[in-house]
């Protein structure tokens, strides 16, 4: 008889929701400085998206999908689009730093919000580490092309990839940390410059590679069948991670209700066009069998089709700048998500403490940077990329569900953007995310299951008792 009230209290705690009105009030009176406009928010999302996915992971996807990697990009892009539409609607309604974590808290309850936030740590924190690994690969490529030597494997690769510690990956994470500590506006300005450089680099690659395209390189188009194309899409979904970065700047945007939806959709459109052009140029210029084990894939294409290594060196410089931008912006997003979780009491309070002069969560930034640097130094890229994809797909699926729930519970709330053809579009978003998740291999699911189990242990050991909603009862 005495156990029943305990079960009721536990059940109530797991599904307690944070009212939308309270979330909006927090957004309006938070300690972070509102300094970012539409252009900076768009560049933030492009900066977080356009990087190692196209410069590095392309080399892992082509051997899986063959020339159909072009369609794999499209498949991953459609999945991202459905979720982007849902993100745009919710970002306009709930302009908080917590992104999909905050949306889940308002709609699906605390336990699901925690699971979403834990997946976002996987998405942002782990993806920064994998991007940093790719940065080190292009540094070595540039050294080989320019000076004829490379860093020793022992200090340029993690265990399992022939090395002991990835020193370049640590360096780029620490450089991004220093820039983030200077302030959000300063970081956004630096990111905008880097985004311009990497877009110009990819346009240059396309211009050169298209001169070497041969129609025979596209046949057979599906050498590994539809399964290979789907597996390629699941791997390449990693390339779209980051378009939601603008939503993590909800409390630092000057006009979040108007600008956040626009920034999310505009950045995804620009990135998708660039990806498709680069994929066509790459597999058209070089037979797909020659991409195997090529992590600096685009430089490899130019080295193979041109007699001079000059342009490959230029591309390597662009890739280094591009990946630096991703490290900066995704690290930014991770710190803002942890800021929101800390403010809700689910993680320690120190992570939501803001420095009075810079307006930056300093302790948060230092802790996240140290965690990411360790991952980048000791974990191989492929394992990180796949684990990131499955965590992101889970979080994206929850965002689509959150749109459906809010449409039903709060149909009259003001929305600066509405998902078209709802409920069909959010449902398709959920189904696409599930399809992509089940296209990943069993080892990735094991890693994901272990990560979620660890998250649940932390929630029941700490978060459920320290939650601000628990204190309010």
Coordinates of C-alpha atoms in Angstrom, one line a residue:
X1 CA 0.0 0.0 0.0
X2 CA 2.8 2.4 0.8
X3 CA 4.5 1.9 -2.6
X4 CA 1.6 3.4 -4.6
X5 CA 2.1 7.1 -3.7
X6 CA 5.8 6.7 -4.6
X7 CA 5.0 5.4 -8.0
X8 CA 2.6 8.2 -8.6
X9 CA 5.1 10.8 -7.6
X10 CA 7.8 9.2 -9.8
X11 CA 5.4 9.0 -12.7
X12 CA 4.4 12.7 -12.2
X13 CA 8.0 13.7 -12.1
X14 CA 8.9 11.9 -15.3
X15 CA 6.2 13.5 -17.3
X16 CA 6.1 17.0 -15.7
X17 CA 6.2 19.7 -18.4
X18 CA 7.6 23.2 -18.3
X19 CA 4.9 25.7 -19.4
X20 CA 5.5 27.4 -22.8
X21 CA 4.7 30.8 -21.1
X22 CA 7.5 30.2 -18.6
X23 CA 9.9 29.3 -21.3
X24 CA 9.1 32.4 -23.3
X25 CA 9.5 34.5 -20.1
X26 CA 12.9 33.0 -19.5
X27 CA 13.9 33.9 -23.1
X28 CA 13.0 37.5 -22.5
X29 CA 14.8 38.0 -19.3
X30 CA 17.9 35.8 -19.5
X31 CA 21.4 36.9 -18.8
X32 CA 22.8 36.3 -22.3
X33 CA 23.3 39.3 -24.6
X34 CA 21.0 39.8 -27.6
X35 CA 23.5 40.8 -30.4
X36 CA 22.9 38.5 -33.4
X37 CA 20.9 39.4 -36.5
X38 CA 19.5 37.3 -39.4
X39 CA 22.8 37.2 -41.3
X40 CA 24.8 36.2 -38.3
X41 CA 22.3 33.5 -37.4
X42 CA 22.3 32.1 -40.9
X43 CA 26.1 32.1 -41.0
X44 CA 26.0 30.3 -37.6
X45 CA 24.0 27.5 -39.0
X46 CA 26.0 27.3 -42.2
X47 CA 29.2 27.4 -40.2
X48 CA 28.0 24.5 -38.0
X49 CA 26.8 22.4 -41.0
X50 CA 29.2 22.9 -43.8
X51 CA 32.5 21.3 -42.9
X52 CA 33.9 17.8 -42.4
X53 CA 30.7 16.2 -43.6
X54 CA 31.5 17.2 -47.2
X55 CA 35.3 17.5 -46.8
X56 CA 35.9 14.2 -45.0
X57 CA 32.8 11.9 -44.6
X58 CA 32.2 12.0 -48.3
X59 CA 35.2 9.7 -48.6
X60 CA 33.5 7.2 -46.3
X61 CA 30.1 7.3 -48.0
X62 CA 31.2 6.9 -51.7
X63 CA 32.6 3.4 -51.2
X64 CA 29.3 2.4 -49.5
X65 CA 26.9 4.0 -52.1
X66 CA 28.9 4.4 -55.3
X67 CA 27.8 7.1 -57.7
X68 CA 24.4 7.0 -56.0
X69 CA 26.0 9.0 -53.3
X70 CA 24.4 12.0 -55.1
X71 CA 21.0 10.5 -54.3
X72 CA 22.2 9.7 -50.8
X73 CA 22.8 13.3 -50.2
X74 CA 19.3 14.1 -51.4
X75 CA 17.8 11.4 -49.1
X76 CA 19.7 12.8 -46.1
X77 CA 18.7 16.3 -47.2
X78 CA 15.0 15.5 -47.3
X79 CA 15.2 14.0 -43.9
X80 CA 16.8 17.1 -42.6
X81 CA 14.3 19.3 -44.4
X82 CA 11.3 17.7 -42.6
X83 CA 13.0 18.3 -39.3
X84 CA 14.1 21.8 -40.3
X85 CA 10.5 22.8 -40.9
X86 CA 9.6 21.6 -37.4
X87 CA 12.6 23.4 -35.9
X88 CA 11.6 26.6 -37.7
X89 CA 8.1 26.5 -36.2
X90 CA 9.2 25.8 -32.6
X91 CA 12.1 28.2 -32.7
X92 CA 9.7 31.0 -33.5
X93 CA 7.4 30.0 -30.6
X94 CA 10.1 29.1 -28.0
X95 CA 13.2 31.1 -28.7
X96 CA 15.4 29.5 -26.0
X97 CA 19.1 28.4 -26.0
X98 CA 18.0 24.8 -25.3
X99 CA 16.9 24.1 -28.9
X100 CA 15.0 20.8 -29.1
X101 CA 15.6 20.0 -25.5
X102 CA 13.5 23.0 -24.5
X103 CA 10.8 22.1 -27.1
X104 CA 10.6 18.5 -25.6
X105 CA 10.4 19.9 -22.1
X106 CA 7.3 21.9 -23.1
X107 CA 5.5 19.1 -24.8
X108 CA 6.7 15.6 -24.0
X109 CA 7.8 15.9 -20.3
X110 CA 11.0 16.0 -18.3
X111 CA 12.2 12.4 -19.0
X112 CA 11.9 12.8 -22.7
X113 CA 13.5 16.3 -22.5
X114 CA 16.4 14.8 -20.6
X115 CA 16.8 12.1 -23.3
X116 CA 16.7 14.7 -26.0
X117 CA 19.2 16.9 -24.2
X118 CA 21.5 13.9 -23.7
X119 CA 21.2 13.1 -27.4
X120 CA 22.1 16.7 -28.2
X121 CA 25.3 16.3 -26.2
X122 CA 26.0 13.4 -28.4
X123 CA 25.1 15.4 -31.5
X124 CA 27.0 18.6 -30.7
X125 CA 29.8 17.5 -28.3
X126 CA 30.8 14.3 -30.1
X127 CA 30.4 15.9 -33.6
X128 CA 32.8 18.6 -32.6
X129 CA 35.3 15.9 -31.7
X130 CA 34.9 14.1 -35.1
X131 CA 35.1 17.4 -37.0
X132 CA 38.3 18.2 -35.1
X133 CA 39.7 14.8 -36.2
X134 CA 39.0 15.8 -39.8
X135 CA 40.8 19.1 -39.3
X136 CA 44.0 17.2 -38.4
X137 CA 43.7 15.1 -41.6
X138 CA 43.6 18.2 -43.8
X139 CA 46.5 19.8 -41.9
X140 CA 48.6 16.7 -42.8
X141 CA 47.3 16.9 -46.4
X142 CA 48.5 20.5 -46.6
X143 CA 51.9 19.7 -45.1
X144 CA 52.4 16.8 -47.6
X145 CA 51.4 19.0 -50.6
X146 CA 53.4 22.1 -49.5
X147 CA 56.4 20.7 -47.8
X148 CA 56.6 17.0 -48.7
X149 CA 56.2 15.7 -45.1
X150 CA 53.4 15.1 -42.6
X151 CA 53.1 14.9 -38.8
X152 CA 54.0 11.5 -37.4
X153 CA 51.1 9.1 -37.0
X154 CA 51.7 8.8 -33.3
X155 CA 50.7 12.5 -32.7
X156 CA 48.2 13.0 -35.6
X157 CA 45.8 10.1 -35.1
X158 CA 43.9 8.4 -32.3
X159 CA 44.4 4.8 -31.1
X160 CA 42.8 2.5 -33.6
X161 CA 43.8 4.7 -36.5
X162 CA 47.5 4.1 -36.2
X163 CA 48.3 6.8 -33.6
X164 CA 48.5 7.5 -29.9
X165 CA 47.0 11.0 -29.6
X166 CA 45.6 13.4 -32.1
X167 CA 47.4 16.7 -31.3
X168 CA 46.0 18.8 -34.2
X169 CA 42.5 18.0 -33.1
X170 CA 43.2 19.2 -29.6
X171 CA 44.8 22.4 -31.0
X172 CA 41.7 23.4 -33.0
X173 CA 39.3 22.7 -30.1
X174 CA 41.4 24.9 -27.8
X175 CA 41.6 27.7 -30.4
X176 CA 37.8 27.7 -30.8
X177 CA 37.4 27.8 -27.0
X178 CA 39.6 30.9 -26.8
X179 CA 37.5 32.6 -29.4
X180 CA 34.2 31.6 -27.8
X181 CA 35.4 33.0 -24.4
X182 CA 35.8 36.5 -26.1
X183 CA 32.0 36.9 -26.6
X184 CA 29.2 35.8 -28.9
X185 CA 29.3 38.8 -31.2
X186 CA 33.1 38.4 -31.7
X187 CA 32.7 34.7 -32.4
X188 CA 29.9 35.3 -34.9
X189 CA 32.1 37.8 -36.8
X190 CA 35.0 35.4 -37.0
X191 CA 32.6 32.6 -38.1
X192 CA 31.1 34.8 -40.9
X193 CA 34.6 35.3 -42.4
X194 CA 35.4 31.6 -42.3
X195 CA 32.0 30.7 -43.8
X196 CA 32.8 33.0 -46.8
X197 CA 36.1 31.2 -47.2
X198 CA 34.7 27.7 -47.2
X199 CA 31.9 28.5 -49.6
X200 CA 34.4 30.0 -52.0
X201 CA 36.6 26.9 -51.6
X202 CA 33.7 24.5 -52.5
X203 CA 32.7 26.6 -55.5
X204 CA 36.4 26.5 -56.7
X205 CA 36.5 22.7 -56.3
X206 CA 33.3 22.4 -58.4
X207 CA 34.7 24.7 -61.1
X208 CA 37.9 22.6 -61.4
X209 CA 36.3 19.1 -61.0
X210 CA 33.6 19.7 -63.5
X211 CA 36.3 20.1 -66.2
X212 CA 37.3 16.5 -65.6
X213 CA 33.8 14.9 -65.3
X214 CA 33.4 11.7 -67.4
X215 CA 30.0 10.2 -67.9
X216 CA 31.3 6.6 -67.5
X217 CA 32.1 7.3 -63.9
X218 CA 28.3 7.4 -63.1
X219 CA 27.7 3.8 -64.4
X220 CA 26.7 1.5 -62.8
X221 CA 24.8 4.1 -60.8
X222 CA 23.8 1.7 -58.0
X223 CA 26.7 -0.8 -57.8
X224 CA 25.7 -1.7 -54.2
X225 CA 22.0 -1.5 -54.6
X226 CA 19.3 0.5 -52.8
X227 CA 20.7 -0.7 -49.5
X228 CA 24.0 0.9 -50.3
X229 CA 22.4 4.1 -51.2
X230 CA 20.4 4.1 -47.9
X231 CA 23.5 3.3 -45.9
X232 CA 25.3 6.2 -47.7
X233 CA 22.4 8.5 -46.8
X234 CA 22.6 7.5 -43.1
X235 CA 26.4 8.2 -43.1
X236 CA 25.9 11.5 -44.9
X237 CA 23.2 12.7 -42.5
X238 CA 26.2 13.7 -40.4
X239 CA 26.8 16.3 -43.1
X240 CA 23.6 18.0 -42.3
X241 CA 24.1 18.1 -38.5
X242 CA 24.3 21.7 -37.5
X243 CA 21.5 23.4 -39.4
X244 CA 19.7 23.7 -36.1
X245 CA 22.6 25.6 -34.5
X246 CA 20.6 28.9 -35.0
X247 CA 18.0 27.6 -32.6
X248 CA 20.7 27.3 -29.8
X249 CA 21.1 31.1 -30.2
X250 CA 17.5 31.9 -29.3
X251 CA 18.5 34.0 -26.3
X252 CA 21.2 35.9 -28.2
X253 CA 19.2 36.8 -31.3
X254 CA 17.9 40.4 -31.6
X255 CA 14.6 39.3 -33.2
X256 CA 14.3 35.6 -32.5
X257 CA 10.7 35.0 -33.5
X258 CA 11.3 36.5 -37.0
X259 CA 14.9 35.5 -37.6
X260 CA 15.3 32.0 -36.2
X261 CA 12.9 30.3 -38.7
X262 CA 14.4 32.1 -41.6
X263 CA 18.0 31.4 -40.6
X264 CA 17.3 27.6 -40.2
X265 CA 15.6 27.2 -43.6
X266 CA 17.9 29.5 -45.5
X267 CA 21.0 27.8 -44.2
X268 CA 19.7 24.3 -45.0
X269 CA 18.9 25.4 -48.6
X270 CA 22.3 26.9 -49.2
X271 CA 24.1 23.8 -47.8
X272 CA 22.0 21.3 -49.7
X273 CA 22.7 23.0 -53.1
X274 CA 26.4 23.0 -52.4
X275 CA 26.5 19.4 -51.3
X276 CA 24.7 18.2 -54.4
X277 CA 27.0 20.1 -56.7
X278 CA 30.2 18.9 -54.9
X279 CA 29.0 15.3 -54.9
X280 CA 28.2 15.3 -58.7
X281 CA 31.6 17.0 -59.4
X282 CA 33.5 14.5 -57.2
X283 CA 32.1 11.2 -58.4
X284 CA 32.0 12.5 -62.0
X285 CA 35.7 13.4 -61.9
X286 CA 37.0 10.2 -60.2
X287 CA 35.8 6.6 -60.3
X288 CA 34.0 5.8 -57.1
X289 CA 36.3 2.8 -56.3
X290 CA 39.2 5.2 -55.9
X291 CA 37.5 6.9 -52.9
X292 CA 38.2 4.0 -50.5
X293 CA 40.2 5.0 -47.4
X294 CA 40.5 8.6 -48.6
X295 CA 39.6 10.8 -45.7
X296 CA 40.8 14.1 -47.3
X297 CA 38.5 13.2 -50.2
X298 CA 38.2 16.4 -52.1
X299 CA 42.0 17.1 -52.1
X300 CA 42.4 13.5 -53.4
X301 CA 40.1 14.2 -56.3
X302 CA 42.0 17.3 -57.4
X303 CA 45.4 15.6 -56.9
X304 CA 44.2 12.7 -59.1
X305 CA 42.8 14.8 -62.0
X306 CA 45.4 17.5 -62.1
X307 CA 49.1 17.3 -62.7
X308 CA 49.9 20.1 -60.2
X309 CA 49.3 19.8 -56.5
X310 CA 48.7 23.5 -56.2
X311 CA 44.9 23.5 -56.3
X312 CA 44.7 20.5 -53.9
X313 CA 46.8 22.6 -51.6
X314 CA 44.4 25.5 -51.9
X315 CA 41.5 23.2 -51.2
X316 CA 43.3 21.9 -48.1
X317 CA 43.7 25.4 -46.8
X318 CA 40.0 26.0 -47.4
X319 CA 39.1 22.8 -45.7
X320 CA 41.2 23.8 -42.6
X321 CA 39.3 27.1 -42.4
X322 CA 35.9 25.4 -43.0
X323 CA 36.4 22.8 -40.3
X324 CA 37.6 25.4 -37.9
X325 CA 34.3 27.2 -38.4
X326 CA 32.4 24.0 -37.6
X327 CA 34.4 23.4 -34.5
X328 CA 33.7 27.0 -33.3
X329 CA 29.9 27.0 -34.1
X330 CA 29.1 23.5 -32.9
X331 CA 31.0 24.0 -29.7
X332 CA 29.0 27.2 -29.2
X333 CA 25.7 25.2 -29.7
X334 CA 26.8 22.6 -27.1
X335 CA 27.5 25.2 -24.5
X336 CA 24.1 26.8 -24.9
X337 CA 22.2 23.6 -24.7
X338 CA 24.0 22.7 -21.4
X339 CA 23.3 26.3 -20.3
X340 CA 19.6 25.6 -20.6
X341 CA 19.8 22.2 -19.0
X342 CA 21.7 23.7 -16.1
X343 CA 19.2 26.5 -15.6
X344 CA 16.5 23.9 -15.3
X345 CA 18.5 22.1 -12.6
X346 CA 19.1 18.9 -14.6
X347 CA 22.9 19.4 -14.6
X348 CA 25.1 21.4 -12.1
X349 CA 24.4 25.1 -11.7
X350 CA 27.9 26.1 -12.5
X351 CA 27.2 25.4 -16.2
X352 CA 24.6 28.3 -16.4
X353 CA 26.8 30.9 -14.6
X354 CA 27.5 33.8 -17.0
X355 CA 30.6 36.0 -16.9
X356 CA 29.4 39.6 -16.2
X357 CA 31.7 41.3 -18.8
X358 CA 31.5 38.9 -21.8
X359 CA 28.1 37.5 -21.2
X360 CA 29.5 34.0 -21.8
X361 CA 28.9 30.9 -19.7
X362 CA 32.6 30.6 -19.0
X363 CA 32.8 27.5 -16.8
X364 CA 30.4 25.7 -19.3
X365 CA 32.7 26.6 -22.2
X366 CA 35.8 25.4 -20.4
X367 CA 34.3 22.1 -19.3
X368 CA 32.8 21.3 -22.8
X369 CA 36.0 22.2 -24.5
X370 CA 38.1 19.9 -22.3
X371 CA 35.6 17.0 -22.8
X372 CA 35.6 17.5 -26.6
X373 CA 39.4 17.8 -26.8
X374 CA 39.8 14.5 -25.0
X375 CA 37.3 12.7 -27.4
X376 CA 39.0 14.2 -30.4
X377 CA 42.4 13.1 -29.2
X378 CA 41.6 9.5 -28.6
X379 CA 38.5 8.3 -30.6
X380 CA 38.6 7.5 -34.4
X381 CA 36.5 9.7 -36.8
X382 CA 34.2 6.9 -38.2
X383 CA 33.0 5.8 -34.8
X384 CA 32.3 9.4 -33.8
X385 CA 30.4 10.3 -37.0
X386 CA 28.0 7.3 -36.9
X387 CA 27.3 7.8 -33.2
X388 CA 26.6 11.4 -33.8
X389 CA 24.1 10.6 -36.6
X390 CA 22.0 8.3 -34.6
X391 CA 21.8 10.7 -31.6
X392 CA 20.8 13.5 -33.9
X393 CA 18.1 11.5 -35.7
X394 CA 16.6 10.6 -32.4
X395 CA 16.5 14.3 -31.3
X396 CA 15.1 15.4 -34.7
X397 CA 12.3 12.8 -34.5
X398 CA 11.3 14.3 -31.1
X399 CA 11.1 17.8 -32.6
X400 CA 8.7 16.6 -35.2
X401 CA 6.6 14.9 -32.5
X402 CA 6.7 18.2 -30.4
X403 CA 5.2 20.1 -33.3
X404 CA 2.2 17.7 -33.4
X405 CA 1.7 17.9 -29.7
X406 CA 1.8 21.7 -29.5
X407 CA -0.6 21.9 -32.5
X408 CA -3.0 19.8 -30.5
X409 CA -2.5 21.3 -27.1
X410 CA -1.9 25.0 -28.0
X411 CA -3.5 25.5 -31.4
X412 CA -4.1 29.2 -30.9
X413 CA -0.6 30.3 -29.8
X414 CA 1.1 32.8 -32.1
X415 CA 3.5 31.2 -34.6
X416 CA 5.8 33.2 -36.8
X417 CA 6.3 30.1 -39.0
X418 CA 4.0 27.1 -39.5
X419 CA 5.0 23.7 -40.9
X420 CA 3.2 23.3 -44.2
X421 CA 0.8 20.4 -44.7
X422 CA 0.8 19.5 -41.0
X423 CA 0.3 16.8 -39.6
X424 CA 1.6 15.0 -42.7
X425 CA 5.0 16.8 -42.9
X426 CA 6.0 16.2 -39.2
X427 CA 4.8 12.5 -39.4
X428 CA 7.0 12.1 -42.5
X429 CA 9.8 13.7 -40.6
X430 CA 9.5 11.1 -37.8
X431 CA 9.3 8.2 -40.3
X432 CA 12.4 9.5 -42.3
X433 CA 14.4 9.8 -39.0
X434 CA 13.4 6.2 -38.0
X435 CA 14.3 4.9 -41.5
X436 CA 17.7 6.5 -41.4
X437 CA 18.4 5.3 -37.8
X438 CA 17.7 1.7 -38.8
X439 CA 20.0 2.0 -41.8
X440 CA 22.9 2.4 -39.4
X441 CA 24.9 -0.8 -38.3
X442 CA 24.4 -2.8 -35.2
X443 CA 27.6 -1.5 -33.6
X444 CA 26.3 2.1 -33.8
X445 CA 23.1 1.0 -32.0
X446 CA 25.1 -0.7 -29.3
X447 CA 27.0 2.6 -28.7
X448 CA 23.7 4.5 -28.7
X449 CA 22.1 2.1 -26.3
X450 CA 25.1 2.4 -23.9
X451 CA 25.0 6.2 -24.2
X452 CA 21.3 6.4 -23.4
X453 CA 21.7 4.0 -20.4
X454 CA 24.4 6.2 -19.0
X455 CA 22.1 9.2 -19.5
X456 CA 19.3 7.6 -17.6
X457 CA 21.6 6.7 -14.7
X458 CA 22.6 10.3 -14.5
X459 CA 19.1 11.6 -14.6
X460 CA 17.8 9.2 -11.9
X461 CA 20.9 9.8 -9.8
X462 CA 20.9 13.6 -10.1
X463 CA 18.5 15.4 -12.4
X464 CA 15.2 14.1 -11.2
X465 CA 15.8 15.4 -7.7
X466 CA 17.5 18.7 -8.6
X467 CA 15.0 19.8 -11.3
X468 CA 13.7 23.3 -10.8
X469 CA 10.2 21.9 -11.4
X470 CA 10.7 19.5 -8.4
X471 CA 11.7 22.5 -6.3
X472 CA 8.6 24.4 -7.3
X473 CA 6.3 21.7 -6.0

